[in-house]
Amino acid sequence: MHRVKYIPWLWVFAVTLLGLVFHYGFNEDALANVTWVIAALPILIWLAVDIAKSLRRGDLGVDLIAALAIIGALLLDESLAAAVIALMYASGQSLEQYAANRAKRELTALLTRAPDLAERYANDALETVPVEKVKPKDRLLIKTGAVLPVDGFVSGTSAILDESSLTGESLPVTRNQGEAVSSGTLNIGPPFDLEVAHDVNNSAYAGIIRLVKEAQTGKAPFTRMADRYALWFIPLTLIVSGATWFFSGDPVRALAVLVVATPCPLILAAPIAIVSGISASARNGFLIKNGATLEALAQTQRIILDKTGTITTGKPRLVSIEGNGRYTSEKLLQFAASLEQTSFHAVSSSIVESAKQRNLSLTIPDNVAETPGSGLCGEIDSKQVVVGQPQWVLPQAHAGEWIDPLLKQASNEGRMLVLIAIDQQVVGALVLQDEVRTDTPRALRNLRMVGIQSLSMASGDQKEIAESIGFALGMNQVYGNLKPEDKVEIVRKESQQGTTLMVGDGINDAPALAIADIGVAMGASGASASSEAADAVLLVDRIEILADGVRIARRSHNIARQSVIIGMVLSVGAMLFASLGYLTPLEGAVLQEGIDVLVILNALRALRLPESQPSIIGEEQERKLQKEHVDLQPVLENIRQLADRLASHDEVRGAELSALAELLKQKLIPHEQEDERQLHPRLAQQMSGSDPMAMLSRTHQEILYLCRGYLNQLAAIESGVPDNTQRQSLARTLYSLGAILELHFAQENELYKLLATKRMA
């Protein structure tokens, strides 16, 4: 139903109150009646316009009863009753509008993606011009950190771009001279020149915005709770009122029926519960833009989640270090990070941060040279070190056979390799990946717990990569290799099977967010197009908040429905009393106000957040526990590398086997024993259930069993060099230990994150 933009309920309240002063304070009944008519007439006019527009669209809502009650009261000189009804209507509508305006103000800071100005070359100088004045063939300077304002071609040098907002591809890409680049992407490398291909109105970003507008225009309106109940309540009211007039012959009695039937639970209680739910959700970090969105969210059955930046972090992270055995994992990372600390590349920052997490000391390199988007070379400890992409490193350094399977595996798994060459020999590789968020599995479980029937994943990545992640997360459907228009079609198809919610963070998600029944944007990263197109915004960088939002929406919707039903049952009872002549219109208005107070107090319960469980550990302790796993990562990498070399019959010295044994005895075994004997029993005391750590305790047993098995096997090697049978046995043990450790660390990290978070019950 069409809603007026603003109704001055304070003015209606003040004029109604003034009439009461004239009536009871000065006995000026005539002046009081005029004052109440003045209070009611503007609202009646607004109602008439609103109802006329609704009828032209074939809609009929609760406003009709309010209008009939005001008209009847005015015609029968019950002006105070008319003013009271007008006040109730005005306050309910203003409350909803206030919530919508507040949401828009909260969102303003997010809508800053598209640049307004461009740096254009003119007569060998730079001039700042509005993007609307940029024409094809112009040459622009794109500074580091700038968003490309128009489509074009890289000129003069290569460009390093973050295209995730458009394509969904999480890792940075390098575009060489002459390659086409799209507006809306972010320059994360050095400045470069752009030869303009299209003006701003014909560029990729503008095309996506047009898709958003088309989607919003074609999106079917959501039927509000008040209008659904009005379908049967309006005819009932008119029948009772008409029958009262027909059988009694008293129009005042019929008016009393209309007055007590004025659906204040619909006009006031439902909006109050809905707005209270919006407020509670915002306090929890989930901004819902309007009441219709909250009502739709409460009825959500299906959810589609974008992959990059939503299910995953959207940032490359070091997940493993591979080598040929010449250097340890720590030494390889130290070489790479020492060189990468001279670069501003996003991947360089990730590598340096990984080295710092492991407390590695970095060396200042000499004679550093960087090929933007490809890699770096320099001297470290009198060694010539080259670090960069495989296609750049391999032509200038020799690599053994071990590198080919690694390249194929990285391609299949959607991972990025950074090769390390020392003195023209490839000696190692850093494996980076856009990892699944720590809270994603828990968020998906919580969404299923609140009643979501289907969870799907949509991604611009290759279908095989998307399916590998979606399958592991237990998604009902996985869609890969998608363009923005493909996501729109998928949302339309899913919406035919039930109320569908779409979650995304990039520009490429905006059209799908606009067409979905409910579009939710990951707003913490500031992606304005998606936030603008969405119906709700996650203001914190945690996908698990979405499940809390659904829970709050359903609770608020239930409270609103409960208030409506209670109020309408009481109103029907009052209608029967009024039809029998036991209530005058004014008495009916007062009684209706009593019903209003009751249902409003009930509706205000939605302001409270659902009961929550306090966090069990602090954020500082969580970071400390996570750091312990980071410190153990080199042990895990040594286990995997040594297992690979044992399995491939590479030369393995006894000293290497003994060095790993010392790592197990000095680092891994004490860590697992301390967790089992001290940390986990302390945590279990604060958790619910008789033995909440049982599963992790069983994993500790298996890890310690495998560690002891490795040490026993090593002690049985008399010559210090294992034979083929012993190599196979050691490799099996180490592969098992590595796999269990990787899973165990992930489980513990998720647990610690959960225990450090205040959770809704």
PDB file of N, CA and C in Angstrom, residues 464-520:
ATOM      1  N   GLU A 464      34.394 -25.207 -11.234  1.00  0.00           N
ATOM      2  CA  GLU A 464      35.027 -26.274 -10.461  1.00  0.00           C
ATOM      3  C   GLU A 464      35.478 -25.758  -9.100  1.00  0.00           C
ATOM      4  N   ILE A 465      36.053 -24.534  -9.069  1.00  0.00           N
ATOM      5  CA  ILE A 465      36.512 -23.958  -7.802  1.00  0.00           C
ATOM      6  C   ILE A 465      35.325 -23.675  -6.894  1.00  0.00           C
ATOM      7  N   ALA A 466      34.275 -23.092  -7.461  1.00  0.00           N
ATOM      8  CA  ALA A 466      33.088 -22.783  -6.665  1.00  0.00           C
ATOM      9  C   ALA A 466      32.469 -24.057  -6.097  1.00  0.00           C
ATOM     10  N   GLU A 467      32.408 -25.104  -6.920  1.00  0.00           N
ATOM     11  CA  GLU A 467      31.786 -26.341  -6.465  1.00  0.00           C
ATOM     12  C   GLU A 467      32.590 -27.012  -5.365  1.00  0.00           C
ATOM     13  N   SER A 468      33.908 -26.903  -5.414  1.00  0.00           N
ATOM     14  CA  SER A 468      34.723 -27.527  -4.372  1.00  0.00           C
ATOM     15  C   SER A 468      34.453 -26.881  -3.018  1.00  0.00           C
ATOM     16  N   ILE A 469      34.288 -25.551  -3.007  1.00  0.00           N
ATOM     17  CA  ILE A 469      33.996 -24.855  -1.750  1.00  0.00           C
ATOM     18  C   ILE A 469      32.565 -25.113  -1.316  1.00  0.00           C
ATOM     19  N   GLY A 470      31.631 -24.987  -2.254  1.00  0.00           N
ATOM     20  CA  GLY A 470      30.221 -25.183  -1.916  1.00  0.00           C
ATOM     21  C   GLY A 470      29.921 -26.591  -1.439  1.00  0.00           C
ATOM     22  N   PHE A 471      30.561 -27.582  -2.059  1.00  0.00           N
ATOM     23  CA  PHE A 471      30.348 -28.972  -1.648  1.00  0.00           C
ATOM     24  C   PHE A 471      30.837 -29.185  -0.225  1.00  0.00           C
ATOM     25  N   ALA A 472      32.017 -28.623   0.083  1.00  0.00           N
ATOM     26  CA  ALA A 472      32.570 -28.788   1.429  1.00  0.00           C
ATOM     27  C   ALA A 472      31.695 -28.133   2.485  1.00  0.00           C
ATOM     28  N   LEU A 473      31.002 -27.048   2.119  1.00  0.00           N
ATOM     29  CA  LEU A 473      30.159 -26.335   3.079  1.00  0.00           C
ATOM     30  C   LEU A 473      28.739 -26.896   3.139  1.00  0.00           C
ATOM     31  N   GLY A 474      28.427 -27.884   2.308  1.00  0.00           N
ATOM     32  CA  GLY A 474      27.107 -28.496   2.351  1.00  0.00           C
ATOM     33  C   GLY A 474      26.016 -27.666   1.721  1.00  0.00           C
ATOM     34  N   MET A 475      26.366 -26.867   0.698  1.00  0.00           N
ATOM     35  CA  MET A 475      25.373 -26.033   0.028  1.00  0.00           C
ATOM     36  C   MET A 475      24.377 -26.894  -0.756  1.00  0.00           C
ATOM     37  N   ASN A 476      23.133 -26.445  -0.808  1.00  0.00           N
ATOM     38  CA  ASN A 476      22.135 -27.151  -1.602  1.00  0.00           C
ATOM     39  C   ASN A 476      22.383 -27.004  -3.096  1.00  0.00           C
ATOM     40  N   GLN A 477      22.792 -25.782  -3.507  1.00  0.00           N
ATOM     41  CA  GLN A 477      23.094 -25.514  -4.912  1.00  0.00           C
ATOM     42  C   GLN A 477      24.356 -24.660  -4.987  1.00  0.00           C
ATOM     43  N   VAL A 478      25.167 -24.882  -6.029  1.00  0.00           N
ATOM     44  CA  VAL A 478      26.369 -24.081  -6.256  1.00  0.00           C
ATOM     45  C   VAL A 478      26.350 -23.600  -7.701  1.00  0.00           C
ATOM     46  N   TYR A 479      26.473 -22.286  -7.889  1.00  0.00           N
ATOM     47  CA  TYR A 479      26.485 -21.695  -9.226  1.00  0.00           C
ATOM     48  C   TYR A 479      27.840 -21.011  -9.431  1.00  0.00           C
ATOM     49  N   GLY A 480      28.535 -21.344 -10.527  1.00  0.00           N
ATOM     50  CA  GLY A 480      29.846 -20.768 -10.790  1.00  0.00           C
ATOM     51  C   GLY A 480      29.926 -20.086 -12.140  1.00  0.00           C
ATOM     52  N   ASN A 481      31.038 -19.334 -12.317  1.00  0.00           N
ATOM     53  CA  ASN A 481      31.327 -18.654 -13.581  1.00  0.00           C
ATOM     54  C   ASN A 481      30.187 -17.715 -13.983  1.00  0.00           C
ATOM     55  N   LEU A 482      29.725 -16.919 -13.027  1.00  0.00           N
ATOM     56  CA  LEU A 482      28.545 -16.083 -13.245  1.00  0.00           C
ATOM     57  C   LEU A 482      28.915 -14.636 -13.554  1.00  0.00           C
ATOM     58  N   LYS A 483      28.128 -14.027 -14.421  1.00  0.00           N
ATOM     59  CA  LYS A 483      28.159 -12.596 -14.663  1.00  0.00           C
ATOM     60  C   LYS A 483      27.012 -11.962 -13.869  1.00  0.00           C
ATOM     61  N   PRO A 484      27.010 -10.609 -13.718  1.00  0.00           N
ATOM     62  CA  PRO A 484      25.927  -9.982 -12.948  1.00  0.00           C
ATOM     63  C   PRO A 484      24.532 -10.367 -13.429  1.00  0.00           C
ATOM     64  N   GLU A 485      24.342 -10.417 -14.757  1.00  0.00           N
ATOM     65  CA  GLU A 485      23.010 -10.753 -15.267  1.00  0.00           C
ATOM     66  C   GLU A 485      22.646 -12.219 -14.985  1.00  0.00           C
ATOM     67  N   ASP A 486      23.679 -13.096 -14.882  1.00  0.00           N
ATOM     68  CA  ASP A 486      23.412 -14.498 -14.546  1.00  0.00           C
ATOM     69  C   ASP A 486      22.887 -14.619 -13.120  1.00  0.00           C
ATOM     70  N   LYS A 487      23.454 -13.825 -12.223  1.00  0.00           N
ATOM     71  CA  LYS A 487      23.011 -13.863 -10.827  1.00  0.00           C
ATOM     72  C   LYS A 487      21.559 -13.402 -10.718  1.00  0.00           C
ATOM     73  N   VAL A 488      21.178 -12.423 -11.521  1.00  0.00           N
ATOM     74  CA  VAL A 488      19.784 -11.956 -11.518  1.00  0.00           C
ATOM     75  C   VAL A 488      18.840 -13.091 -11.895  1.00  0.00           C
ATOM     76  N   GLU A 489      19.199 -13.843 -12.934  1.00  0.00           N
ATOM     77  CA  GLU A 489      18.337 -14.945 -13.372  1.00  0.00           C
ATOM     78  C   GLU A 489      18.252 -16.043 -12.321  1.00  0.00           C
ATOM     79  N   ILE A 490      19.355 -16.310 -11.644  1.00  0.00           N
ATOM     80  CA  ILE A 490      19.349 -17.335 -10.599  1.00  0.00           C
ATOM     81  C   ILE A 490      18.451 -16.915  -9.447  1.00  0.00           C
ATOM     82  N   VAL A 491      18.523 -15.639  -9.068  1.00  0.00           N
ATOM     83  CA  VAL A 491      17.668 -15.144  -7.989  1.00  0.00           C
ATOM     84  C   VAL A 491      16.200 -15.251  -8.391  1.00  0.00           C
ATOM     85  N   ARG A 492      15.886 -14.886  -9.634  1.00  0.00           N
ATOM     86  CA  ARG A 492      14.498 -14.997 -10.103  1.00  0.00           C
ATOM     87  C   ARG A 492      14.015 -16.451 -10.030  1.00  0.00           C
ATOM     88  N   LYS A 493      14.864 -17.374 -10.440  1.00  0.00           N
ATOM     89  CA  LYS A 493      14.480 -18.787 -10.432  1.00  0.00           C
ATOM     90  C   LYS A 493      14.251 -19.283  -9.009  1.00  0.00           C
ATOM     91  N   GLU A 494      15.146 -18.928  -8.080  1.00  0.00           N
ATOM     92  CA  GLU A 494      14.995 -19.376  -6.693  1.00  0.00           C
ATOM     93  C   GLU A 494      13.774 -18.732  -6.037  1.00  0.00           C
ATOM     94  N   SER A 495      13.478 -17.489  -6.410  1.00  0.00           N
ATOM     95  CA  SER A 495      12.349 -16.780  -5.801  1.00  0.00           C
ATOM     96  C   SER A 495      11.012 -17.443  -6.126  1.00  0.00           C
ATOM     97  N   GLN A 496      10.967 -18.163  -7.225  1.00  0.00           N
ATOM     98  CA  GLN A 496       9.734 -18.863  -7.584  1.00  0.00           C
ATOM     99  C   GLN A 496       9.433 -20.017  -6.629  1.00  0.00           C
ATOM    100  N   GLN A 497      10.430 -20.440  -5.860  1.00  0.00           N
ATOM    101  CA  GLN A 497      10.252 -21.566  -4.948  1.00  0.00           C
ATOM    102  C   GLN A 497      10.054 -21.134  -3.501  1.00  0.00           C
ATOM    103  N   GLY A 498      10.108 -19.837  -3.246  1.00  0.00           N
ATOM    104  CA  GLY A 498       9.904 -19.345  -1.890  1.00  0.00           C
ATOM    105  C   GLY A 498      10.602 -18.010  -1.700  1.00  0.00           C
ATOM    106  N   THR A 499      10.287 -17.320  -0.606  1.00  0.00           N
ATOM    107  CA  THR A 499      10.907 -16.027  -0.310  1.00  0.00           C
ATOM    108  C   THR A 499      12.416 -16.193  -0.253  1.00  0.00           C
ATOM    109  N   THR A 500      13.133 -15.424  -1.080  1.00  0.00           N
ATOM    110  CA  THR A 500      14.572 -15.623  -1.278  1.00  0.00           C
ATOM    111  C   THR A 500      15.363 -14.393  -0.855  1.00  0.00           C
ATOM    112  N   LEU A 501      16.457 -14.650  -0.129  1.00  0.00           N
ATOM    113  CA  LEU A 501      17.376 -13.601   0.314  1.00  0.00           C
ATOM    114  C   LEU A 501      18.700 -13.799  -0.404  1.00  0.00           C
ATOM    115  N   MET A 502      19.284 -12.691  -0.878  1.00  0.00           N
ATOM    116  CA  MET A 502      20.576 -12.735  -1.561  1.00  0.00           C
ATOM    117  C   MET A 502      21.568 -11.907  -0.757  1.00  0.00           C
ATOM    118  N   VAL A 503      22.772 -12.457  -0.521  1.00  0.00           N
ATOM    119  CA  VAL A 503      23.821 -11.747   0.205  1.00  0.00           C
ATOM    120  C   VAL A 503      25.012 -11.561  -0.721  1.00  0.00           C
ATOM    121  N   GLY A 504      25.528 -10.336  -0.812  1.00  0.00           N
ATOM    122  CA  GLY A 504      26.698 -10.065  -1.642  1.00  0.00           C
ATOM    123  C   GLY A 504      27.432  -8.848  -1.162  1.00  0.00           C
ATOM    124  N   ASP A 505      28.629  -8.627  -1.728  1.00  0.00           N
ATOM    125  CA  ASP A 505      29.436  -7.494  -1.267  1.00  0.00           C
ATOM    126  C   ASP A 505      29.967  -6.624  -2.395  1.00  0.00           C
ATOM    127  N   GLY A 506      29.900  -7.083  -3.634  1.00  0.00           N
ATOM    128  CA  GLY A 506      30.542  -6.344  -4.715  1.00  0.00           C
ATOM    129  C   GLY A 506      29.568  -5.641  -5.631  1.00  0.00           C
ATOM    130  N   ILE A 507      30.122  -4.836  -6.511  1.00  0.00           N
ATOM    131  CA  ILE A 507      29.312  -4.140  -7.504  1.00  0.00           C
ATOM    132  C   ILE A 507      28.566  -5.152  -8.374  1.00  0.00           C
ATOM    133  N   ASN A 508      29.241  -6.267  -8.671  1.00  0.00           N
ATOM    134  CA  ASN A 508      28.609  -7.267  -9.538  1.00  0.00           C
ATOM    135  C   ASN A 508      27.405  -7.934  -8.880  1.00  0.00           C
ATOM    136  N   ASP A 509      27.269  -7.796  -7.565  1.00  0.00           N
ATOM    137  CA  ASP A 509      26.129  -8.392  -6.866  1.00  0.00           C
ATOM    138  C   ASP A 509      24.921  -7.462  -6.812  1.00  0.00           C
ATOM    139  N   ALA A 510      25.120  -6.173  -7.107  1.00  0.00           N
ATOM    140  CA  ALA A 510      24.060  -5.189  -6.905  1.00  0.00           C
ATOM    141  C   ALA A 510      22.767  -5.508  -7.653  1.00  0.00           C
ATOM    142  N   PRO A 511      22.804  -5.886  -8.941  1.00  0.00           N
ATOM    143  CA  PRO A 511      21.529  -6.189  -9.609  1.00  0.00           C
ATOM    144  C   PRO A 511      20.780  -7.348  -8.957  1.00  0.00           C
ATOM    145  N   ALA A 512      21.503  -8.391  -8.542  1.00  0.00           N
ATOM    146  CA  ALA A 512      20.848  -9.533  -7.892  1.00  0.00           C
ATOM    147  C   ALA A 512      20.268  -9.131  -6.543  1.00  0.00           C
ATOM    148  N   LEU A 513      20.976  -8.270  -5.811  1.00  0.00           N
ATOM    149  CA  LEU A 513      20.451  -7.794  -4.526  1.00  0.00           C
ATOM    150  C   LEU A 513      19.173  -6.995  -4.735  1.00  0.00           C
ATOM    151  N   ALA A 514      19.120  -6.249  -5.830  1.00  0.00           N
ATOM    152  CA  ALA A 514      17.949  -5.414  -6.089  1.00  0.00           C
ATOM    153  C   ALA A 514      16.724  -6.239  -6.454  1.00  0.00           C
ATOM    154  N   ILE A 515      16.911  -7.338  -7.171  1.00  0.00           N
ATOM    155  CA  ILE A 515      15.765  -8.118  -7.643  1.00  0.00           C
ATOM    156  C   ILE A 515      15.305  -9.137  -6.613  1.00  0.00           C
ATOM    157  N   ALA A 516      16.159  -9.487  -5.656  1.00  0.00           N
ATOM    158  CA  ALA A 516      15.804 -10.493  -4.648  1.00  0.00           C
ATOM    159  C   ALA A 516      14.671  -9.991  -3.763  1.00  0.00           C
ATOM    160  N   ASP A 517      13.934 -10.926  -3.159  1.00  0.00           N
ATOM    161  CA  ASP A 517      12.902 -10.543  -2.199  1.00  0.00           C
ATOM    162  C   ASP A 517      13.527  -9.720  -1.077  1.00  0.00           C
ATOM    163  N   ILE A 518      14.695 -10.141  -0.615  1.00  0.00           N
ATOM    164  CA  ILE A 518      15.485  -9.363   0.340  1.00  0.00           C
ATOM    165  C   ILE A 518      16.932  -9.397  -0.120  1.00  0.00           C
ATOM    166  N   GLY A 519      17.518  -8.231  -0.373  1.00  0.00           N
ATOM    167  CA  GLY A 519      18.931  -8.138  -0.716  1.00  0.00           C
ATOM    168  C   GLY A 519      19.710  -7.660   0.488  1.00  0.00           C
ATOM    169  N   VAL A 520      20.789  -8.360   0.836  1.00  0.00           N
ATOM    170  CA  VAL A 520      21.616  -8.012   1.992  1.00  0.00           C
ATOM    171  C   VAL A 520      23.040  -7.772   1.509  1.00  0.00           C
TER     172      VAL A 520
END
